[in-house]
Short mmCIF file of C-alpha atoms in Angstrom, two decimals:
data_model
loop_
_atom_site.label_atom_id
_atom_site.label_comp_id
_atom_site.label_asym_id
_atom_site.label_seq_id
_atom_site.Cartn_x
_atom_site.Cartn_y
_atom_site.Cartn_z
CA MET A 1096 7.55 4.72 0.21
CA PHE A 1097 8.14 7.13 -2.66
CA GLU A 1098 4.70 6.31 -4.10
CA LEU A 1099 3.10 7.11 -0.72
CA ALA A 1100 4.99 10.34 -0.32
CA THR A 1101 4.49 11.47 -3.95
CA LEU A 1102 0.73 10.94 -3.79
CA GLY A 1103 0.57 12.67 -0.44
CA LEU A 1104 2.39 15.73 -1.73
CA LEU A 1105 0.25 15.88 -4.86
CA GLN A 1106 -2.85 15.90 -2.68
CA GLN A 1107 -1.65 19.20 -1.25
CA GLU A 1108 -0.96 20.87 -4.63
CA PRO A 1109 -0.06 20.13 -8.23
CA LEU A 1110 3.72 19.94 -8.78
CA HIS A 1111 6.26 19.40 -11.53
CA GLY A 1112 8.97 16.78 -11.09
CA TYR A 1113 11.74 19.15 -10.00
CA ARG A 1114 9.55 20.77 -7.36
CA LEU A 1115 8.29 17.36 -6.21
CA LYS A 1116 11.92 16.26 -5.72
CA GLN A 1117 12.55 19.42 -3.67
CA GLN A 1118 9.49 18.75 -1.53
CA LEU A 1119 10.44 15.14 -1.00
CA GLU A 1120 13.94 16.14 0.04
CA LEU A 1121 12.57 18.61 2.61
CA PHE A 1122 10.82 16.01 4.67
CA MET A 1123 12.20 12.72 3.52
CA SER A 1124 15.88 13.40 3.83
CA SER A 1125 15.87 11.88 7.27
CA CYS A 1126 14.05 8.82 5.93
CA ILE A 1127 15.44 8.01 2.44
CA SER A 1128 17.42 9.66 -0.29
CA VAL A 1129 15.68 11.14 -3.30
CA ASN A 1130 17.03 11.19 -6.85
CA TYR A 1131 15.74 11.96 -10.33
CA GLY A 1132 16.20 8.34 -11.41
CA THR A 1133 13.46 7.41 -9.00
CA ILE A 1134 11.12 10.38 -9.39
CA TYR A 1135 10.46 10.48 -13.09
CA PRO A 1136 9.87 6.75 -13.60
CA LEU A 1137 7.52 6.80 -10.62
CA LEU A 1138 5.54 9.74 -12.08
CA LYS A 1139 5.28 7.83 -15.38
CA ARG A 1140 4.00 4.69 -13.65
CA LEU A 1141 1.48 6.65 -11.57
CA GLU A 1142 0.23 8.40 -14.67
CA GLU A 1143 -0.14 5.12 -16.56
CA ARG A 1144 -2.12 3.69 -13.60
CA GLY A 1145 -4.45 6.69 -13.60
CA ALA A 1146 -3.33 7.82 -10.12
CA ILE A 1147 -2.10 11.17 -11.43
CA VAL A 1148 -2.66 13.30 -14.58
CA VAL A 1149 -0.66 16.00 -16.33
CA LEU A 1150 -2.47 19.28 -15.80
CA SER A 1151 -0.24 21.30 -18.11
CA GLU A 1152 3.13 21.57 -19.58
CA ALA A 1153 5.10 24.77 -18.96
CA SER A 1154 8.52 25.91 -20.19
CA GLY A 1155 11.23 25.52 -17.58
CA GLU A 1156 14.05 27.87 -16.92
CA ALA A 1157 16.42 25.90 -19.09
CA GLY A 1158 13.94 25.78 -22.01
CA CYS A 1159 12.79 22.26 -21.19
CA SER A 1160 9.12 21.66 -20.78
CA ARG A 1161 7.86 20.80 -17.30
CA LYS A 1162 4.79 18.69 -16.73
CA ILE A 1163 2.60 19.76 -13.83
CA TYR A 1164 1.10 16.69 -12.15
CA SER A 1165 -2.09 16.46 -10.12
CA ILE A 1166 -3.63 13.57 -8.21
CA THR A 1167 -6.81 11.87 -9.39
CA GLU A 1168 -9.58 10.30 -7.34
CA ALA A 1169 -8.02 6.87 -8.08
CA GLY A 1170 -4.70 8.34 -6.77
CA ARG A 1171 -6.40 9.49 -3.58
CA GLN A 1172 -7.82 5.98 -3.02
CA LEU A 1173 -4.41 4.43 -3.69
CA TRP A 1174 -2.78 6.87 -1.28
CA LYS A 1175 -5.37 6.04 1.42
CA GLN A 1176 -4.79 2.32 0.94
CA LYS A 1177 -1.01 2.79 1.26
CA MET A 1178 -1.44 4.98 4.33
CA LEU A 1179 -3.46 2.31 6.14
CA GLU A 1180 -1.47 -0.78 5.17
CA HIS A 1181 1.26 -2.35 7.28
CA PRO A 1182 3.68 -4.10 4.91
CA HIS A 1183 6.23 -6.52 6.30
CA GLU A 1184 9.52 -4.77 6.00
CA SER A 1185 12.77 -4.09 7.76
CA TRP A 1186 12.87 -2.07 11.05
CA VAL A 1187 14.61 0.85 9.26
CA ASN A 1188 12.03 0.96 6.45
CA SER A 1189 9.09 0.71 8.86
CA ARG A 1190 10.40 3.64 10.85
CA SER A 1191 10.80 5.70 7.67
CA ARG A 1192 7.38 4.66 6.38
CA PHE A 1193 5.72 5.67 9.65
CA MET A 1194 7.35 9.11 9.59
CA ILE A 1195 6.16 9.63 6.03
CA LYS A 1196 2.65 8.58 7.05
CA TYR A 1197 2.83 10.93 10.05
CA PHE A 1198 3.70 13.81 7.78
CA PHE A 1199 0.32 13.32 6.11
CA PHE A 1200 -1.78 12.62 9.21
CA ASN A 1201 -3.94 15.73 8.64
CA HIS A 1202 -5.48 13.91 5.63
CA LEU A 1203 -6.75 11.08 7.76
CA GLU A 1204 -9.70 10.64 10.08
CA PRO A 1205 -8.88 10.73 13.82
CA SER A 1206 -9.74 7.04 14.26
CA GLU A 1207 -7.32 6.15 11.35
CA ARG A 1208 -4.57 8.15 13.01
CA VAL A 1209 -5.21 6.34 16.33
CA LYS A 1210 -4.95 2.95 14.56
CA LEU A 1211 -1.65 3.81 12.92
CA LEU A 1212 -0.24 5.20 16.14
CA ASN A 1213 -1.33 2.10 18.05
CA HIS A 1214 0.25 -0.13 15.42
CA ARG A 1215 3.55 1.74 15.51
CA LEU A 1216 3.57 1.82 19.30
CA MET A 1217 2.98 -1.93 19.50
CA THR A 1218 5.76 -2.51 16.95
CA CYS A 1219 8.21 -0.35 18.99
CA GLN A 1220 7.29 -2.00 22.24
CA LEU A 1221 7.87 -5.49 20.78
CA ARG A 1222 11.18 -4.31 19.29
CA LEU A 1223 12.27 -2.92 22.64
CA GLU A 1224 11.39 -6.21 24.45
CA ASN A 1225 13.40 -8.16 21.95
CA GLN A 1226 16.34 -5.73 21.97
CA GLU A 1227 16.64 -5.69 25.72
CA LEU A 1228 17.08 -9.47 25.66
CA GLU A 1229 20.19 -9.23 23.47
CA PRO A 1230 23.41 -9.81 25.37
CA LEU A 1231 25.87 -6.92 25.31
CA SER A 1232 29.43 -7.72 24.24
CA GLY A 1233 32.52 -6.80 26.15
CA ASP A 1234 33.30 -4.14 23.56
CA ARG A 1235 32.70 -0.71 25.08
CA TYR A 1236 31.77 0.95 21.84
CA LYS A 1237 29.34 -1.74 20.81
CA ALA A 1238 27.71 -1.51 24.23
CA LEU A 1239 27.44 2.30 24.02
CA ALA A 1240 25.94 2.08 20.53
CA TRP A 1241 23.53 -0.55 21.73
CA GLN A 1242 22.44 1.64 24.66
CA ARG A 1243 21.96 4.57 22.28
CA CYS A 1244 19.69 2.49 20.09
CA LEU A 1245 17.66 1.48 23.10
CA GLU A 1246 17.41 5.14 24.22
CA VAL A 1247 16.15 6.21 20.82
CA LEU A 1248 13.58 3.42 20.85
CA ARG A 1249 12.40 4.36 24.34
CA HIS A 1250 12.17 8.02 23.24
CA GLU A 1251 10.06 7.00 20.22
CA ILE A 1252 7.72 4.98 22.50
CA THR A 1253 7.30 8.02 24.75
CA TRP A 1254 6.57 10.27 21.81
CA LEU A 1255 4.11 7.82 20.27
CA THR A 1256 2.29 7.51 23.63
CA GLU A 1257 2.00 11.26 23.82
CA GLN A 1258 0.73 11.50 20.19
CA LEU A 1259 -1.76 8.67 20.86
CA ALA A 1260 -3.13 10.43 23.95
CA THR A 1261 -3.60 13.64 22.01
CA GLU A 1262 -5.40 11.83 19.15
CA GLN A 1263 -7.60 9.89 21.52
CA THR A 1264 -8.63 13.06 23.28
CA ALA A 1265 -9.40 14.69 19.94
CA THR A 1266 -11.40 11.62 18.84
CA ILE A 1267 -13.47 11.68 22.00
CA ALA A 1268 -14.05 15.42 21.71
CA SER A 1269 -15.15 15.07 18.03
CA SER A 1270 -17.52 12.22 18.80
CA THR A 1271 -19.33 14.22 21.45
CA LEU A 1272 -20.14 17.06 19.08
#
């Protein structure tokens, strides 16, 4: 997920590691936690793979040099591949991954957005069907927590349905031009 988010942010503008961490924390704090022990090794791996390059090195406020990173064409292709894939992962990770993807939807074609929304909607609907079959225990708090989880899932389905309708309308409008 960090790779996807990092490449997405670098598509928008070149960044140094500290600023990248700040940007990731702004939108990923509800999805996953961000720390320097993850960011800098990731940047090194992406650079070694040719997905990003160092544009320049500038002196930081504390006298340390800061590398300014930019995405390459290979990085853009890797980002697109990661945006369109559907890895098998836990429910929590799939929800976080989708929200990261949604954050970068403006970089995708309308038909690609529709496919991603359809996939997430189907995943949520299947999850809801399976969750509703689970028996509720006699414990009041467990039952309330379970009901809350179902409400959140139903809300996500409603939101996805709305987003899908908007995207499909935009896709139809753009194809008639």
